[in-house]
PDB file of C-alpha atoms in Angstrom:
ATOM      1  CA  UNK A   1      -4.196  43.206  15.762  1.00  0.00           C
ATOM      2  CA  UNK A   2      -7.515  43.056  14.186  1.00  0.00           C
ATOM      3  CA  UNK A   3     -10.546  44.570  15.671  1.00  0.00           C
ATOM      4  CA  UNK A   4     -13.365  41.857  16.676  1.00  0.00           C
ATOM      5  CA  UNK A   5     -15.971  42.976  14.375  1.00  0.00           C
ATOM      6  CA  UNK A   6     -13.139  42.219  11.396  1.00  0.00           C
ATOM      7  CA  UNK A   7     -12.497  38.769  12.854  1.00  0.00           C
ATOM      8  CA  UNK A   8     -13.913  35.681  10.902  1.00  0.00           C
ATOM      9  CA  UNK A   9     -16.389  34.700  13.283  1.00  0.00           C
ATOM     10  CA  UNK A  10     -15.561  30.631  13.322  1.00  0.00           C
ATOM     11  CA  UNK A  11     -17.978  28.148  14.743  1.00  0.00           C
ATOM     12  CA  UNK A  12     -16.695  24.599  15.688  1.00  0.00           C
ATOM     13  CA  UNK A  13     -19.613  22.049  15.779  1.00  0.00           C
ATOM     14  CA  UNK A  14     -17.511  18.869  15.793  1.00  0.00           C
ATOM     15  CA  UNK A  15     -19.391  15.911  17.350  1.00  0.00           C
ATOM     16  CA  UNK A  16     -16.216  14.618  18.522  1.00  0.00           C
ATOM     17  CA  UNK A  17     -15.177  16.473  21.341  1.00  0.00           C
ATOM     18  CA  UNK A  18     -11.274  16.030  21.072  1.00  0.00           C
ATOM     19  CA  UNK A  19     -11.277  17.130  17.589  1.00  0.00           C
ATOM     20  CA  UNK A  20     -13.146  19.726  18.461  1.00  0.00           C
ATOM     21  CA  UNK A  21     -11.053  21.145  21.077  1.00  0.00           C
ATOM     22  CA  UNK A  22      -8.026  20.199  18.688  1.00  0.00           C
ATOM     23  CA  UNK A  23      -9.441  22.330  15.695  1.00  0.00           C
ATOM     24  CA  UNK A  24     -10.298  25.211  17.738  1.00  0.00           C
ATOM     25  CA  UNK A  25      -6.934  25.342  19.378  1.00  0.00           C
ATOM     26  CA  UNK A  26      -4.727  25.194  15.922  1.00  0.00           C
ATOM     27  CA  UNK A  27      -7.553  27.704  14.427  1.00  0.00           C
ATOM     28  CA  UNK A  28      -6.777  30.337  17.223  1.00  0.00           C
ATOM     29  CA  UNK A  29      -3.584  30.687  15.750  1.00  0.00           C
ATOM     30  CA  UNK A  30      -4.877  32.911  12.721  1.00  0.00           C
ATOM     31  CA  UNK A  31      -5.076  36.387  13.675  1.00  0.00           C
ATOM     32  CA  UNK A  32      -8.131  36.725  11.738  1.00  0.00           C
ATOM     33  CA  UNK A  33     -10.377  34.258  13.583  1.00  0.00           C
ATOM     34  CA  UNK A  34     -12.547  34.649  16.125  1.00  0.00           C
ATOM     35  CA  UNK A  35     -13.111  30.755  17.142  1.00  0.00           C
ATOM     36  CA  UNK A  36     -15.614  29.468  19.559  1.00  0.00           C
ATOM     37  CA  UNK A  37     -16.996  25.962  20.207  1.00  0.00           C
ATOM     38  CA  UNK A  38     -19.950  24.732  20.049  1.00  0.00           C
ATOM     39  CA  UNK A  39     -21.891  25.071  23.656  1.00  0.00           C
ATOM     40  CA  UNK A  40     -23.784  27.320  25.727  1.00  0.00           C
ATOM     41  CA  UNK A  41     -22.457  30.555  24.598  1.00  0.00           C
ATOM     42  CA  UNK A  42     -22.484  29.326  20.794  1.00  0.00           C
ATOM     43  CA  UNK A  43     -24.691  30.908  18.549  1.00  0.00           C
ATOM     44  CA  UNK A  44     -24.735  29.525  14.991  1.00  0.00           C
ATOM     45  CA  UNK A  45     -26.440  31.827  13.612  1.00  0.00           C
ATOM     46  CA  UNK A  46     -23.904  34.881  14.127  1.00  0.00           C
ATOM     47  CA  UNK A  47     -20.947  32.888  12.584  1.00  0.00           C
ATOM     48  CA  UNK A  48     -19.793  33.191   9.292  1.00  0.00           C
ATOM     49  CA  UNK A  49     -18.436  29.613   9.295  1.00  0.00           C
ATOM     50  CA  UNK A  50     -19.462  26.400  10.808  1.00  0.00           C
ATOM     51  CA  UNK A  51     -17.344  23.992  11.095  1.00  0.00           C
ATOM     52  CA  UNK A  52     -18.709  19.763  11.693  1.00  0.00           C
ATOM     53  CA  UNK A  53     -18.091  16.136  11.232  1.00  0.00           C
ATOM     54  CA  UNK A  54     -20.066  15.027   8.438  1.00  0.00           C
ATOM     55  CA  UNK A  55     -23.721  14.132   9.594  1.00  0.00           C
ATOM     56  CA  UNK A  56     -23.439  17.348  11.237  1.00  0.00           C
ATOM     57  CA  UNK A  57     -22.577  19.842   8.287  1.00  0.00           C
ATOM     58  CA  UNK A  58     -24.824  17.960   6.090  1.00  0.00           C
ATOM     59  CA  UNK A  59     -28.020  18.591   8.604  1.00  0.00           C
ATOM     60  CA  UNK A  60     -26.936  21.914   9.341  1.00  0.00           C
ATOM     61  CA  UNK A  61     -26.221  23.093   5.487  1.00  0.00           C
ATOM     62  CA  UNK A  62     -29.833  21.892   4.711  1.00  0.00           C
ATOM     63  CA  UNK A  63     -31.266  23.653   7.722  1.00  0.00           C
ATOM     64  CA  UNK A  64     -29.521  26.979   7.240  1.00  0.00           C
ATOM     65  CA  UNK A  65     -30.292  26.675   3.309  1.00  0.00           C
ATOM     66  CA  UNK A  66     -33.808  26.000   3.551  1.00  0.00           C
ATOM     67  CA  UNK A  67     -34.817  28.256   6.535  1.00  0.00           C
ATOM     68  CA  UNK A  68     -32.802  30.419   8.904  1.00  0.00           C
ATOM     69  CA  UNK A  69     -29.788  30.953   8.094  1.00  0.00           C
ATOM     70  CA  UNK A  70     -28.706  31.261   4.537  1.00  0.00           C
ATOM     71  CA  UNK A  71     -25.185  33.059   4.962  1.00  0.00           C
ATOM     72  CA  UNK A  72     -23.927  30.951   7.191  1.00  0.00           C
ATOM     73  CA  UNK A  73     -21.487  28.741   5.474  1.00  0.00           C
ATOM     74  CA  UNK A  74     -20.472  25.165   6.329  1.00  0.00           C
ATOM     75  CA  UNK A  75     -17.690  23.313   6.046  1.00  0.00           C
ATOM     76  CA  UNK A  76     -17.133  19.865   6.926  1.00  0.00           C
ATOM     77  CA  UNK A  77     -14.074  18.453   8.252  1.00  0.00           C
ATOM     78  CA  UNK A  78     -13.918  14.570   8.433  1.00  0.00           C
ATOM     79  CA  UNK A  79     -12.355  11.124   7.465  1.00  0.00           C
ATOM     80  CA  UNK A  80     -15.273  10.215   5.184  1.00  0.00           C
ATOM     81  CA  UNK A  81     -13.197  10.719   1.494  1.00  0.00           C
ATOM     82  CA  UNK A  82     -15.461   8.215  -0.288  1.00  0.00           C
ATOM     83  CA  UNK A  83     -17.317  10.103  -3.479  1.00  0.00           C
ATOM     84  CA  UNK A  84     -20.502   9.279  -2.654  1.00  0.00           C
ATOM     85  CA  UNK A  85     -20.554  10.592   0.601  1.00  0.00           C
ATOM     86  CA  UNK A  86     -18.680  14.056  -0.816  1.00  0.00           C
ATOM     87  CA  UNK A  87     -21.005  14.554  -3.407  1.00  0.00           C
ATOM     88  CA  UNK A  88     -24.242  13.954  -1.111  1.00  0.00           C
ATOM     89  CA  UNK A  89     -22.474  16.294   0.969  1.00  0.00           C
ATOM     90  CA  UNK A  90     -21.698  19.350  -1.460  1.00  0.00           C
ATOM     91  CA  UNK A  91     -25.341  18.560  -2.805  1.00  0.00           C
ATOM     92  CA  UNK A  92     -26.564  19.371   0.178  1.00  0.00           C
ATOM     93  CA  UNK A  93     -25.161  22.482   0.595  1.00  0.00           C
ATOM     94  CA  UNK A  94     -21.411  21.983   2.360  1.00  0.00           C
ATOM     95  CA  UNK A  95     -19.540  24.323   1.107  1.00  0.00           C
ATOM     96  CA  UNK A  96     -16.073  23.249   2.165  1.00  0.00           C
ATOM     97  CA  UNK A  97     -14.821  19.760   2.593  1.00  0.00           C
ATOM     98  CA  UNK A  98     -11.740  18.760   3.931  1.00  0.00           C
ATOM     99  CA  UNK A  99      -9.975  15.836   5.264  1.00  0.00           C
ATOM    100  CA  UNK A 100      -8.874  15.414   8.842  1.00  0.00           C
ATOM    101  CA  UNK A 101      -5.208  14.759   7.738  1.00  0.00           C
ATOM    102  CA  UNK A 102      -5.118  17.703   6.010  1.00  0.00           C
ATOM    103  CA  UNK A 103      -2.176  20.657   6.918  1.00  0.00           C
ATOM    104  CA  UNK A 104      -3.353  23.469   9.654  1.00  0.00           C
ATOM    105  CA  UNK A 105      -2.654  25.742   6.630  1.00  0.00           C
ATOM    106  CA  UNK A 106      -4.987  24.378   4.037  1.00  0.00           C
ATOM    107  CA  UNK A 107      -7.801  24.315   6.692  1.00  0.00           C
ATOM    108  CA  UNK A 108      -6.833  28.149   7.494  1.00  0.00           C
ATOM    109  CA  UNK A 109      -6.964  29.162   3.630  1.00  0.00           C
ATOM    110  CA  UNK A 110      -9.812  26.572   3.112  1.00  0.00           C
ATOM    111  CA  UNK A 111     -11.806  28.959   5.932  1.00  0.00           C
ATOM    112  CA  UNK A 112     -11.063  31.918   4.046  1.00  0.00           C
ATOM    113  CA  UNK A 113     -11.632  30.918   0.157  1.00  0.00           C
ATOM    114  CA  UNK A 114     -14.930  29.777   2.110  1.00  0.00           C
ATOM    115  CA  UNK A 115     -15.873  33.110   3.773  1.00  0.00           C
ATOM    116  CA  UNK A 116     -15.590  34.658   0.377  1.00  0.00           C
ATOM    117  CA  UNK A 117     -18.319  32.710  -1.040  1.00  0.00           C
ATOM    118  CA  UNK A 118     -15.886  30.020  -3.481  1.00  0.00           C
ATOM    119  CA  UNK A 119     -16.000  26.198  -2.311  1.00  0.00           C
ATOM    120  CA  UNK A 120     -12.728  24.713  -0.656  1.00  0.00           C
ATOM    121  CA  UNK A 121     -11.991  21.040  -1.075  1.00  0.00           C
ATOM    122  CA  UNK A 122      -8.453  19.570  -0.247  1.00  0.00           C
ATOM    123  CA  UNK A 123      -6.519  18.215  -2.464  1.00  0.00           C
ATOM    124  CA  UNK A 124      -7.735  14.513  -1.735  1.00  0.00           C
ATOM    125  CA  UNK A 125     -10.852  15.700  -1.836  1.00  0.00           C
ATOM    126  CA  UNK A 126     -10.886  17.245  -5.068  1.00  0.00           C
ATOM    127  CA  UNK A 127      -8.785  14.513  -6.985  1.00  0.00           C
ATOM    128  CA  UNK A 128     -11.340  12.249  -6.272  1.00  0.00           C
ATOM    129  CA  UNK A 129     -13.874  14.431  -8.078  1.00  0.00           C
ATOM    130  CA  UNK A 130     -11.902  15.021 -10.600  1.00  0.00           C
ATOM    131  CA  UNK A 131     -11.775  11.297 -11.410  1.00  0.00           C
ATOM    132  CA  UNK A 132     -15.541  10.672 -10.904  1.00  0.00           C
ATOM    133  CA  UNK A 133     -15.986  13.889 -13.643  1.00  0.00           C
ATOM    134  CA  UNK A 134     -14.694  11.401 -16.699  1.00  0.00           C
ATOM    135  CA  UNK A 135     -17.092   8.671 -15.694  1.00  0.00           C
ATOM    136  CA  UNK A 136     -20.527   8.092 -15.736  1.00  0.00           C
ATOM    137  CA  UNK A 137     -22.184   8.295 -12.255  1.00  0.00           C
ATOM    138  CA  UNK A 138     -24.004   5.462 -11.067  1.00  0.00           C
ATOM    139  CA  UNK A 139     -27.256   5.221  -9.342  1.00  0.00           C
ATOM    140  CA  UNK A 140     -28.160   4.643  -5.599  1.00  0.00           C
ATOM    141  CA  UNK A 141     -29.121   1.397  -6.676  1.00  0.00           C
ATOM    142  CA  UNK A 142     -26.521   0.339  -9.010  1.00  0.00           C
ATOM    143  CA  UNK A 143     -24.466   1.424  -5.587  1.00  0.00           C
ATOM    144  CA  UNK A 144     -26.289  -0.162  -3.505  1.00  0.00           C
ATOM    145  CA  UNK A 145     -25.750  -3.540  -6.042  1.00  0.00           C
ATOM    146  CA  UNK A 146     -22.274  -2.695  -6.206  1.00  0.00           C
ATOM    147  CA  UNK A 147     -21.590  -2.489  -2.219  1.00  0.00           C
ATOM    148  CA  UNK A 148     -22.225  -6.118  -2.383  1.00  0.00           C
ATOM    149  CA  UNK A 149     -20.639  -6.974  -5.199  1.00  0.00           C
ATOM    150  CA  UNK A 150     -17.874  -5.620  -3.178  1.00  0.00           C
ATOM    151  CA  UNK A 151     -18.731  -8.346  -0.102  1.00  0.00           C
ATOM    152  CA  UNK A 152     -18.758 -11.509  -2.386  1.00  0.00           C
ATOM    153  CA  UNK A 153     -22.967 -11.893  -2.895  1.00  0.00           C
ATOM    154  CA  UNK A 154     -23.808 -13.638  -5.520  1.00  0.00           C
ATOM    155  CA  UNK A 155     -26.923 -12.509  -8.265  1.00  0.00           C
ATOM    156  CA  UNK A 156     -29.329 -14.713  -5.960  1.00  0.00           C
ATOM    157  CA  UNK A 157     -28.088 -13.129  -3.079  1.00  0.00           C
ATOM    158  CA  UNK A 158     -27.897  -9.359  -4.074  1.00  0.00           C
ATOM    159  CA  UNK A 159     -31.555 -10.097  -4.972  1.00  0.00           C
ATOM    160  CA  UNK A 160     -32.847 -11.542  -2.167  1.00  0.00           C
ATOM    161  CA  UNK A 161     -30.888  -8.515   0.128  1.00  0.00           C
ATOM    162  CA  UNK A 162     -32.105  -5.730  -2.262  1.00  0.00           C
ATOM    163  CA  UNK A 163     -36.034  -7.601  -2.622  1.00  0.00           C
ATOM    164  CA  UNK A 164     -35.697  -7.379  -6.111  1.00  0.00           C
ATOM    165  CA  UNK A 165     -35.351 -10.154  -9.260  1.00  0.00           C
ATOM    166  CA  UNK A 166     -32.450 -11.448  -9.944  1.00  0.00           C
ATOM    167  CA  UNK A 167     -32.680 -10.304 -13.516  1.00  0.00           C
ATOM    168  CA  UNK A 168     -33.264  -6.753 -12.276  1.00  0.00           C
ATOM    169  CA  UNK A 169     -29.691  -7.563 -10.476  1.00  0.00           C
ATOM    170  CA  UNK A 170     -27.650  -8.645 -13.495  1.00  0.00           C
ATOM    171  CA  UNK A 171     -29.170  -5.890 -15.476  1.00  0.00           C
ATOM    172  CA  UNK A 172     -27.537  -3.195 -13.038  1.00  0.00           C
ATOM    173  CA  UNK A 173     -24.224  -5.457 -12.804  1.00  0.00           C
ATOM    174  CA  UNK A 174     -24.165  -5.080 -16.693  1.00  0.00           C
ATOM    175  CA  UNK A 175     -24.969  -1.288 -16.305  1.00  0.00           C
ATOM    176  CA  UNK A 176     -21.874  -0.968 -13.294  1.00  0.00           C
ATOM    177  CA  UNK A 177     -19.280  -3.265 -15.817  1.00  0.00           C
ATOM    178  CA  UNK A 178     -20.110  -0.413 -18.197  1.00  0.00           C
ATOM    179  CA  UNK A 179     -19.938   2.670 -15.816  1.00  0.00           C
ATOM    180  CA  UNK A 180     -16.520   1.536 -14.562  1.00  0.00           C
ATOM    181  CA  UNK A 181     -15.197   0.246 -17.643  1.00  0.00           C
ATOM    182  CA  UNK A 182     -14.369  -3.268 -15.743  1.00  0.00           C
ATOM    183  CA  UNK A 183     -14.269  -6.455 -17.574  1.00  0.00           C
ATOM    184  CA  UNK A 184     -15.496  -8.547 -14.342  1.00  0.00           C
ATOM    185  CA  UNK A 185     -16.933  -8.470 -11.066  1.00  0.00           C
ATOM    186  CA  UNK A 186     -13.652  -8.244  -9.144  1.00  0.00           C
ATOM    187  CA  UNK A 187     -12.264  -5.448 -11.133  1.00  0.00           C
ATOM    188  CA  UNK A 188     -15.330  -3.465 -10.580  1.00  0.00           C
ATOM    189  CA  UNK A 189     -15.203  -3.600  -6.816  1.00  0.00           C
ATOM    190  CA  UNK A 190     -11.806  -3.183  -7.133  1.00  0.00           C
ATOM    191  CA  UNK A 191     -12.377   0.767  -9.674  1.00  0.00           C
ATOM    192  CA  UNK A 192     -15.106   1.257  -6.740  1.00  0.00           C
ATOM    193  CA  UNK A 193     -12.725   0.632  -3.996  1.00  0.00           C
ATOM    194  CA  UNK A 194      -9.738   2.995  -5.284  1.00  0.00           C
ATOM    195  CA  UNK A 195     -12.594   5.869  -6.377  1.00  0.00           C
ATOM    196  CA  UNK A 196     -14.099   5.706  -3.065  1.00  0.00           C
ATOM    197  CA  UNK A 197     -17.511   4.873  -4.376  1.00  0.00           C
ATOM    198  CA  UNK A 198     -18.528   1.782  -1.276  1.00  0.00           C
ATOM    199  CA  UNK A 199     -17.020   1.357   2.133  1.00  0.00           C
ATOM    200  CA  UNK A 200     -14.433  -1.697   2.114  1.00  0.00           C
ATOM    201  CA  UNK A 201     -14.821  -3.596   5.432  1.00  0.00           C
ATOM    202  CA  UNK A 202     -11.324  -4.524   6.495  1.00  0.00           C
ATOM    203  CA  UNK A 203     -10.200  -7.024   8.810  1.00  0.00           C
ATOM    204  CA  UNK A 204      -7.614  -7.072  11.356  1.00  0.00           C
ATOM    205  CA  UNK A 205      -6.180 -10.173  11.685  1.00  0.00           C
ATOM    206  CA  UNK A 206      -3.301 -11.209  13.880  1.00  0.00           C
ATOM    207  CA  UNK A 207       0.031 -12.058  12.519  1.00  0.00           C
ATOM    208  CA  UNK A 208       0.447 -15.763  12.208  1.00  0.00           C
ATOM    209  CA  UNK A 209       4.522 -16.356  13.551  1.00  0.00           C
ATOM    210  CA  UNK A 210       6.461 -19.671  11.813  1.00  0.00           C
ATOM    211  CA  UNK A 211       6.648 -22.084  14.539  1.00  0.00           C
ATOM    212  CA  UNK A 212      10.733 -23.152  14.718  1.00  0.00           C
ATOM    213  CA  UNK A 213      11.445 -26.036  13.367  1.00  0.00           C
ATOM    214  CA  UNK A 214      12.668 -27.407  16.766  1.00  0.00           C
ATOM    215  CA  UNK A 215       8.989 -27.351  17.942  1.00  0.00           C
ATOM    216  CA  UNK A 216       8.253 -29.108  15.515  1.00  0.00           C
ATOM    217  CA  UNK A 217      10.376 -32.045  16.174  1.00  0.00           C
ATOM    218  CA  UNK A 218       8.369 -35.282  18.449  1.00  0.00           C
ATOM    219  CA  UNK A 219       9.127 -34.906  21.678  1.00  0.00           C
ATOM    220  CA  UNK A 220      12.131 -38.147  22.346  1.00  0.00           C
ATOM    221  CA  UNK A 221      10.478 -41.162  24.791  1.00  0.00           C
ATOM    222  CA  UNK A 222      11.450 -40.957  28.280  1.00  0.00           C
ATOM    223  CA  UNK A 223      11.052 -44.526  30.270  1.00  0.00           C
ATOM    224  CA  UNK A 224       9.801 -44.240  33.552  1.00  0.00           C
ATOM    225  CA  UNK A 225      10.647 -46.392  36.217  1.00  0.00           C
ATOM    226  CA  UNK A 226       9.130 -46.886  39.867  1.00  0.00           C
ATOM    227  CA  UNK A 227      10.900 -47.229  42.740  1.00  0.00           C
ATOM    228  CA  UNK A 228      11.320 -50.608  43.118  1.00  0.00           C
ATOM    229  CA  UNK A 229      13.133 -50.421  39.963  1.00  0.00           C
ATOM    230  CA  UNK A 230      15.199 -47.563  40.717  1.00  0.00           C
ATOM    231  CA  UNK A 231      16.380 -48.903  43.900  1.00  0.00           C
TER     232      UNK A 231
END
């Protein structure tokens, strides 16, 4: 057994607590790690690896890169796999990010490749880079055009949303067509949706059942009498 001081010291920050608990429990597996979670007794500055949901590695990797705590390396484990998000994230500093629905193992070796100062991405992760490498990137604002694109708005209304001129707006929709390679408006949302560039709202609808046919039928006429009839 390794001694203590050998140990990868391993920080979980989650802000959800179940997956916090959940990640700490698989990660005390490895003989290697030392795991604690976040709390009392938690000090983030003696571990050699954080580990947080997204808002949470992304304020901590700017804090410990700008001021206190520049070896402390974080790594991000979420279900944000959109590329915008992962590249704001790795800009900031994050230097692993990984999916929740990624193997115990990949995590484990993610850790690792981490502690020695490379970046660890899962495979999800990293095909979606790979794709956004042969294209040109867009803007914030061409994104920000583009996420309602996505919804259905119209020049007028993009403009009026984004309080800018509706020329302004078909310029960047020209500028997007171009960036995607898409032919229409549809096809670009649709580029955007598989590469993970907006957040597609989706709605949960309830199955609508085929009524039998015998439901369908009118209901047959039944005469009613009164009693002086009946008797």
């Amino acid at each position: 057994m390794q001694h203590l001081a050998d140990r990868l010291q391993v920080l979980v920050m989650h802000d959800e607590p179940l997956v916090a608990i959940g990640l700490a429990t698989a990660l005390r597996q490895q003989p290697d790690f030392d795991v604690s979670v976040h709390g009392v007794d938690a000090d983030p500055a003696s571990a050699d690896i954080v580990i947080a949901d997204y808002n949470g590695g992304v304020a901590w990797a700017l804090q410990a890169r700008k001021h206190a705590h520049p070896l402390c390396r974080v790594m991000v484990v979420t279900t944000i796999d959109r590329e915008r998000e992962v590249r704001a994230a790795l800009e900031a500093g994050v230097h692993g990010y990984l999916l929740l629905s990624c193997q115990l193992q990949e995590l484990a070796d993610g850790i690792r490749s981490v502690a020695r100062g490379a970046r660890a991405l899962c495979a999800a992760v990293s095909h979606r880079l790979a794709d956004s490498l042969i294209h040109e990137a867009l803007t914030p604002r061409e994104l920000d055009v583009l996420q309602l694109i996505a919804e259905g708005r119209g020049n007028k209304a993009i403009a009026s949303g984004l309080d800018i001129a509706v020329g302004t707006v078909k310029t960047h929709v020209k500028a997007i067509l171009g960036k995607l390679d898409a032919r229409s408006r549809t096809e670009a949302a649709a580029v955007a949706s598989r590469r993970g560039l907006i957040a597609i709202e989706r709605e949960v609808r309830r199955p609508t059942l085929p009524v039998p046919s015998h439901f369908m039928r009118p209901t047959p006429h039944v005469p009613r009498y009164s009693a002086a009839q009946a008797a």
